[in-house]
Amino acid sequence: LTWEAKVKPTNRHVVFAHLLSSDGELVAQQDDAPVGSLVPDGAWPAAATLSYPLSIQLPAGLATGRYRVVVGVYMWPSLEKLQVFDSVRDVVEIGEIEVLP
């Protein structure tokens, strides 16, 4: 994932990546700081663009099929989700995966 801070962040942000079944059920997730431990909270300068890989551990026995991957950001500790720029949504769908037998 690549992030750009338009202004210097003043709060703790947490990125979540959710793996959703075809009926929208959460089957796996990963939550982490936007760039892991590479840049501590409050140390992002304004206009900095940073990239960081985020992975989701698939649960044992996950059924075959197609799953959607969505990503969002929430504030810690309030858990308030941030809105996607120019949208009323609070997640971005970044793609699908297919689990094979």
XYZ file of N, CA, C and O in Angstrom:
404
model
N 0.845 -1.176 0.000
C 0.000 0.000 0.000
C 0.888 1.236 0.000
O 1.962 1.238 0.593
N 0.440 2.284 -0.633
C 1.172 3.547 -0.670
C 0.280 4.627 -0.063
O -0.888 4.737 -0.408
N 0.875 5.418 0.826
C 0.150 6.452 1.549
C 0.828 7.792 1.364
O 2.050 7.869 1.328
N 0.022 8.821 1.264
C 0.548 10.181 1.225
C -0.194 10.991 2.281
O -1.423 11.044 2.284
N 0.549 11.612 3.174
C -0.042 12.481 4.182
C -0.077 13.894 3.615
O 0.968 14.489 3.373
N -1.273 14.422 3.384
C -1.405 15.785 2.871
C -0.970 16.804 3.926
O -0.488 17.874 3.587
N -1.194 16.447 5.200
C -0.745 17.266 6.333
C -0.072 16.329 7.324
O -0.268 15.118 7.271
N 0.710 16.878 8.219
C 1.377 16.042 9.218
C 0.314 15.423 10.129
O -0.472 16.146 10.742
N 0.256 14.080 10.207
C -0.745 13.437 11.059
C -0.532 13.796 12.533
O 0.602 13.850 13.009
N -1.647 14.043 13.218
C -1.564 14.370 14.640
C -2.171 13.279 15.511
O -2.098 13.364 16.725
N -2.770 12.284 14.903
C -3.384 11.182 15.644
C -2.787 9.865 15.191
O -2.125 9.790 14.153
N -3.059 8.819 15.958
C -2.584 7.486 15.588
C -3.570 6.861 14.608
O -4.759 6.740 14.908
N -3.078 6.496 13.441
C -3.891 5.870 12.400
C -3.535 4.387 12.319
O -2.371 4.017 12.464
N -4.533 3.563 12.056
C -4.335 2.128 11.877
C -4.988 1.729 10.565
O -6.135 2.096 10.290
N -4.248 0.988 9.744
C -4.756 0.478 8.475
C -5.334 -0.910 8.722
O -4.726 -1.719 9.418
N -6.509 -1.167 8.148
C -7.055 -2.519 8.212
C -7.244 -3.041 6.807
O -7.606 -2.291 5.893
N -6.941 -4.304 6.631
C -7.201 -5.007 5.378
C -8.107 -6.179 5.725
O -7.800 -6.962 6.630
N -9.247 -6.246 5.058
C -10.215 -7.304 5.320
C -10.380 -8.181 4.089
O -10.438 -7.672 2.967
N -10.465 -9.472 4.331
C -10.788 -10.437 3.295
C -12.243 -10.827 3.510
O -12.614 -11.307 4.588
N -13.092 -10.570 2.498
C -14.531 -10.778 2.624
C -14.997 -11.862 1.677
O -14.585 -11.911 0.511
N -15.893 -12.718 2.166
C -16.490 -13.747 1.316
C -17.455 -13.087 0.338
O -17.751 -11.894 0.438
N -17.998 -13.881 -0.577
C -18.901 -13.329 -1.589
C -20.162 -12.725 -0.970
O -20.777 -11.841 -1.556
N -20.533 -13.166 0.243
C -21.706 -12.589 0.909
C -21.334 -11.487 1.903
O -22.168 -11.036 2.685
N -20.066 -11.038 1.854
C -19.626 -9.918 2.690
C -19.158 -10.294 4.079
O -18.834 -9.421 4.883
N -19.062 -11.583 4.384
C -18.605 -12.028 5.703
C -17.086 -11.835 5.828
O -16.326 -12.183 4.918
N -16.648 -11.291 6.955
C -15.222 -11.130 7.233
C -14.631 -12.500 7.547
O -15.069 -13.168 8.478
N -13.636 -12.930 6.751
C -13.028 -14.246 6.971
C -11.585 -14.145 7.439
O -11.044 -15.102 7.989
N -10.943 -12.999 7.228
C -9.571 -12.793 7.702
C -9.296 -11.303 7.686
O -9.933 -10.547 6.951
N -8.335 -10.873 8.521
C -7.999 -9.458 8.550
C -6.586 -9.251 9.063
O -5.995 -10.136 9.678
N -6.075 -8.050 8.805
C -4.784 -7.610 9.327
C -4.904 -6.123 9.634
O -5.396 -5.357 8.817
N -4.483 -5.725 10.830
C -4.464 -4.320 11.225
C -3.028 -3.950 11.562
O -2.338 -4.723 12.221
N -2.578 -2.784 11.108
C -1.197 -2.354 11.359
C -1.116 -0.848 11.149
O -2.004 -0.240 10.546
N -0.034 -0.265 11.628
C 0.234 1.145 11.339
C 0.402 1.290 9.831
O 0.774 0.324 9.151
N 0.131 2.479 9.268
C 0.193 2.635 7.810
C 1.504 2.156 7.179
O 1.494 1.659 6.069
N 2.605 2.306 7.855
C 3.878 1.804 7.321
C 4.583 0.950 8.374
O 5.803 0.969 8.508
N 3.814 0.175 9.110
C 4.382 -0.705 10.124
C 5.175 0.098 11.138
O 4.746 1.152 11.584
N 6.337 -0.377 11.464
C 7.189 0.320 12.431
C 8.264 1.165 11.743
O 9.152 1.697 12.402
N 8.164 1.323 10.418
C 9.180 2.095 9.691
C 9.208 3.558 10.108
O 10.268 4.172 10.188
N 8.028 4.138 10.325
C 7.938 5.545 10.725
C 7.007 5.607 11.934
O 5.833 5.277 11.818
N 7.507 6.031 13.091
C 6.655 6.089 14.283
C 5.512 7.087 14.131
O 5.592 8.021 13.327
N 4.455 6.855 14.926
C 3.312 7.773 14.922
C 3.800 9.195 15.155
O 4.652 9.459 15.985
N 3.233 10.134 14.415
C 3.583 11.541 14.580
C 4.871 11.950 13.892
O 5.234 13.123 13.906
N 5.584 11.008 13.268
C 6.855 11.341 12.625
C 6.723 11.523 11.113
O 7.709 11.805 10.447
N 5.530 11.341 10.572
C 5.327 11.545 9.136
C 5.379 13.024 8.809
O 4.597 13.796 9.340
N 6.241 13.443 7.945
C 6.191 14.849 7.520
C 5.050 15.049 6.518
O 4.643 14.107 5.826
N 4.518 16.252 6.443
C 3.472 16.554 5.468
C 4.011 16.313 4.062
O 5.184 16.539 3.782
N 3.144 15.825 3.177
C 3.437 15.571 1.768
C 4.376 14.383 1.547
O 4.789 14.141 0.421
N 4.695 13.629 2.580
C 5.537 12.438 2.404
C 4.698 11.307 1.822
O 3.556 11.102 2.207
N 5.276 10.579 0.876
C 4.638 9.405 0.304
C 5.450 8.185 0.729
O 6.653 8.130 0.482
N 4.768 7.234 1.380
C 5.448 6.053 1.910
C 4.711 4.798 1.473
O 3.482 4.779 1.409
N 5.474 3.747 1.166
C 4.888 2.463 0.760
C 5.272 1.392 1.762
O 6.357 1.437 2.354
N 4.348 0.427 1.933
C 4.572 -0.639 2.899
C 3.703 -1.830 2.511
O 2.506 -1.655 2.256
N 4.279 -3.046 2.476
C 3.451 -4.214 2.153
C 2.586 -4.609 3.349
O 3.016 -4.525 4.499
N 1.376 -4.996 3.074
C 0.466 -5.461 4.117
C -0.067 -6.814 3.680
O -0.570 -6.952 2.563
N 0.077 -7.813 4.527
C -0.383 -9.151 4.157
C -1.484 -9.608 5.104
O -1.585 -9.135 6.229
N -2.299 -10.522 4.624
C -3.370 -11.113 5.413
C -3.111 -12.614 5.493
O -2.989 -13.277 4.458
N -3.011 -13.130 6.698
C -2.836 -14.578 6.904
C -4.172 -15.269 6.661
O -5.168 -14.927 7.303
N -4.200 -16.205 5.724
C -5.438 -16.923 5.431
C -5.658 -18.008 6.475
O -4.715 -18.714 6.846
N -6.889 -18.148 6.966
C -7.153 -19.170 7.974
C -7.072 -20.571 7.378
O -7.409 -20.779 6.202
N -6.632 -21.531 8.196
C -6.587 -22.929 7.758
C -8.002 -23.369 7.406
O -8.969 -22.993 8.076
N -8.124 -24.118 6.335
C -9.418 -24.647 5.951
C -10.321 -23.653 5.248
O -11.527 -23.902 5.108
N -9.768 -22.532 4.803
C -10.578 -21.544 4.095
C -11.165 -22.184 2.838
O -10.454 -22.815 2.057
N -12.478 -22.054 2.662
C -13.168 -22.673 1.528
C -12.664 -22.106 0.208
O -12.279 -20.936 0.129
N -12.676 -22.935 -0.826
C -12.321 -22.449 -2.155
C -13.345 -21.417 -2.595
O -14.487 -21.417 -2.140
N -12.908 -20.521 -3.462
C -13.818 -19.508 -3.977
C -13.135 -18.166 -4.121
O -11.930 -18.031 -3.896
N -13.926 -17.171 -4.484
C -13.420 -15.816 -4.695
C -13.704 -14.982 -3.455
O -14.775 -15.077 -2.869
N -12.736 -14.133 -3.100
C -12.831 -13.272 -1.927
C -12.408 -11.862 -2.315
O -11.495 -11.684 -3.114
N -13.080 -10.860 -1.740
C -12.727 -9.465 -1.986
C -11.767 -8.985 -0.907
O -11.883 -9.361 0.257
N -10.845 -8.106 -1.299
C -9.924 -7.481 -0.353
C -10.272 -6.001 -0.278
O -10.293 -5.312 -1.302
N -10.585 -5.521 0.930
C -10.888 -4.112 1.140
C -9.925 -3.556 2.182
O -9.465 -4.273 3.073
N -9.620 -2.270 2.041
C -8.674 -1.604 2.936
C -9.296 -0.301 3.418
O -10.003 0.382 2.669
N -9.016 0.047 4.657
C -9.472 1.309 5.222
C -8.540 1.750 6.335
O -7.547 1.084 6.639
N -8.873 2.872 6.949
C -8.059 3.430 8.030
C -8.985 3.846 9.158
O -10.056 4.401 8.912
N -8.565 3.569 10.388
C -9.313 4.063 11.539
C -8.367 4.737 12.516
O -7.157 4.544 12.464
N -8.961 5.550 13.381
C -8.203 6.273 14.399
C -8.111 5.402 15.649
O -9.076 4.736 16.014
N -6.970 5.444 16.297
C -6.787 4.710 17.551
C -6.696 5.713 18.688
O -6.004 6.715 18.531
N -7.369 5.530 19.782
C -8.149 4.361 20.196
C -9.651 4.476 19.938
O -10.405 3.584 20.316
N -10.129 5.526 19.286
C -11.578 5.719 19.117
C -12.217 4.706 18.167
O -13.416 4.488 18.223
N -11.431 4.111 17.266
C -11.895 3.170 16.240
C -12.760 3.835 15.173
O -13.393 3.166 14.363
N -12.768 5.162 15.136
C -13.522 5.897 14.118
C -12.856 5.693 12.759
O -11.672 5.992 12.577
N -13.630 5.196 11.799
C -13.100 4.978 10.451
C -13.039 6.295 9.702
O -13.942 7.119 9.801
N -11.973 6.472 8.917
C -11.843 7.655 8.080
C -12.573 7.415 6.765
O -12.582 6.300 6.239
N -13.154 8.463 6.224
C -13.854 8.362 4.949
C -12.848 8.360 3.802
O -11.814 9.008 3.869
N -13.196 7.647 2.740
C -12.396 7.650 1.528
C -12.554 9.025 0.885
O -13.652 9.586 0.850
N -11.472 9.570 0.376
C -11.478 10.890 -0.246
C -12.592 10.994 -1.274
O -12.741 10.122 -2.132
N -13.378 12.069 -1.209
C -14.484 12.324 -2.143
C -15.503 11.186 -2.200
O -16.000 10.843 -3.270
N -15.809 10.575 -1.048
C -16.739 9.454 -1.028
C -17.426 9.384 0.328
O -16.956 9.963 1.301
N -18.513 8.651 0.379
C -19.172 8.394 1.658
C -18.766 7.024 2.207
O -19.174 6.638 3.281
N -17.941 6.326 1.466
C -17.486 5.004 1.895
C -16.326 5.126 2.876
O -15.626 6.129 2.897
N -16.103 4.058 3.647
C -14.968 4.051 4.568
C -13.974 2.929 4.256
O -13.102 2.637 5.053
N -14.133 2.296 3.090
C -13.179 1.287 2.627
C -12.957 1.462 1.119
O -13.790 2.034 0.426
N -11.834 0.930 0.665
C -11.527 0.884 -0.762
C -11.334 -0.581 -1.131
O -10.567 -1.288 -0.468
N -12.052 -1.041 -2.150
C -11.832 -2.394 -2.617
C -10.606 -2.399 -3.507
O -10.543 -1.646 -4.489
N -9.613 -3.210 -3.147
C -8.372 -3.191 -3.913
C -8.207 -4.422 -4.804
O -7.237 -4.508 -5.548
N -9.144 -5.348 -4.728
C -9.060 -6.477 -5.638
C -9.726 -7.716 -5.081
O -10.389 -7.682 -4.047
N -9.558 -8.793 -5.821
C -10.102 -10.092 -5.444
C -8.974 -11.108 -5.467
O -7.998 -10.952 -6.180
N -9.173 -12.154 -4.670
C -8.285 -13.318 -4.756
C -9.159 -14.534 -4.981
O -10.355 -14.518 -4.678
N -8.578 -15.572 -5.497
C -9.287 -16.826 -5.649
C -8.520 -17.902 -4.881
O -7.319 -18.081 -5.099
N -9.207 -18.582 -3.981
C -8.620 -19.678 -3.224
C -8.951 -20.956 -3.981
O -10.131 -21.239 -4.255
N -7.917 -21.691 -4.348
C -8.076 -22.926 -5.100
C -7.942 -24.131 -4.180
O -7.313 -24.040 -3.125
N -8.504 -25.281 -4.598
C -8.393 -26.488 -3.764
C -6.965 -26.983 -3.659
O -6.127 -26.715 -4.430
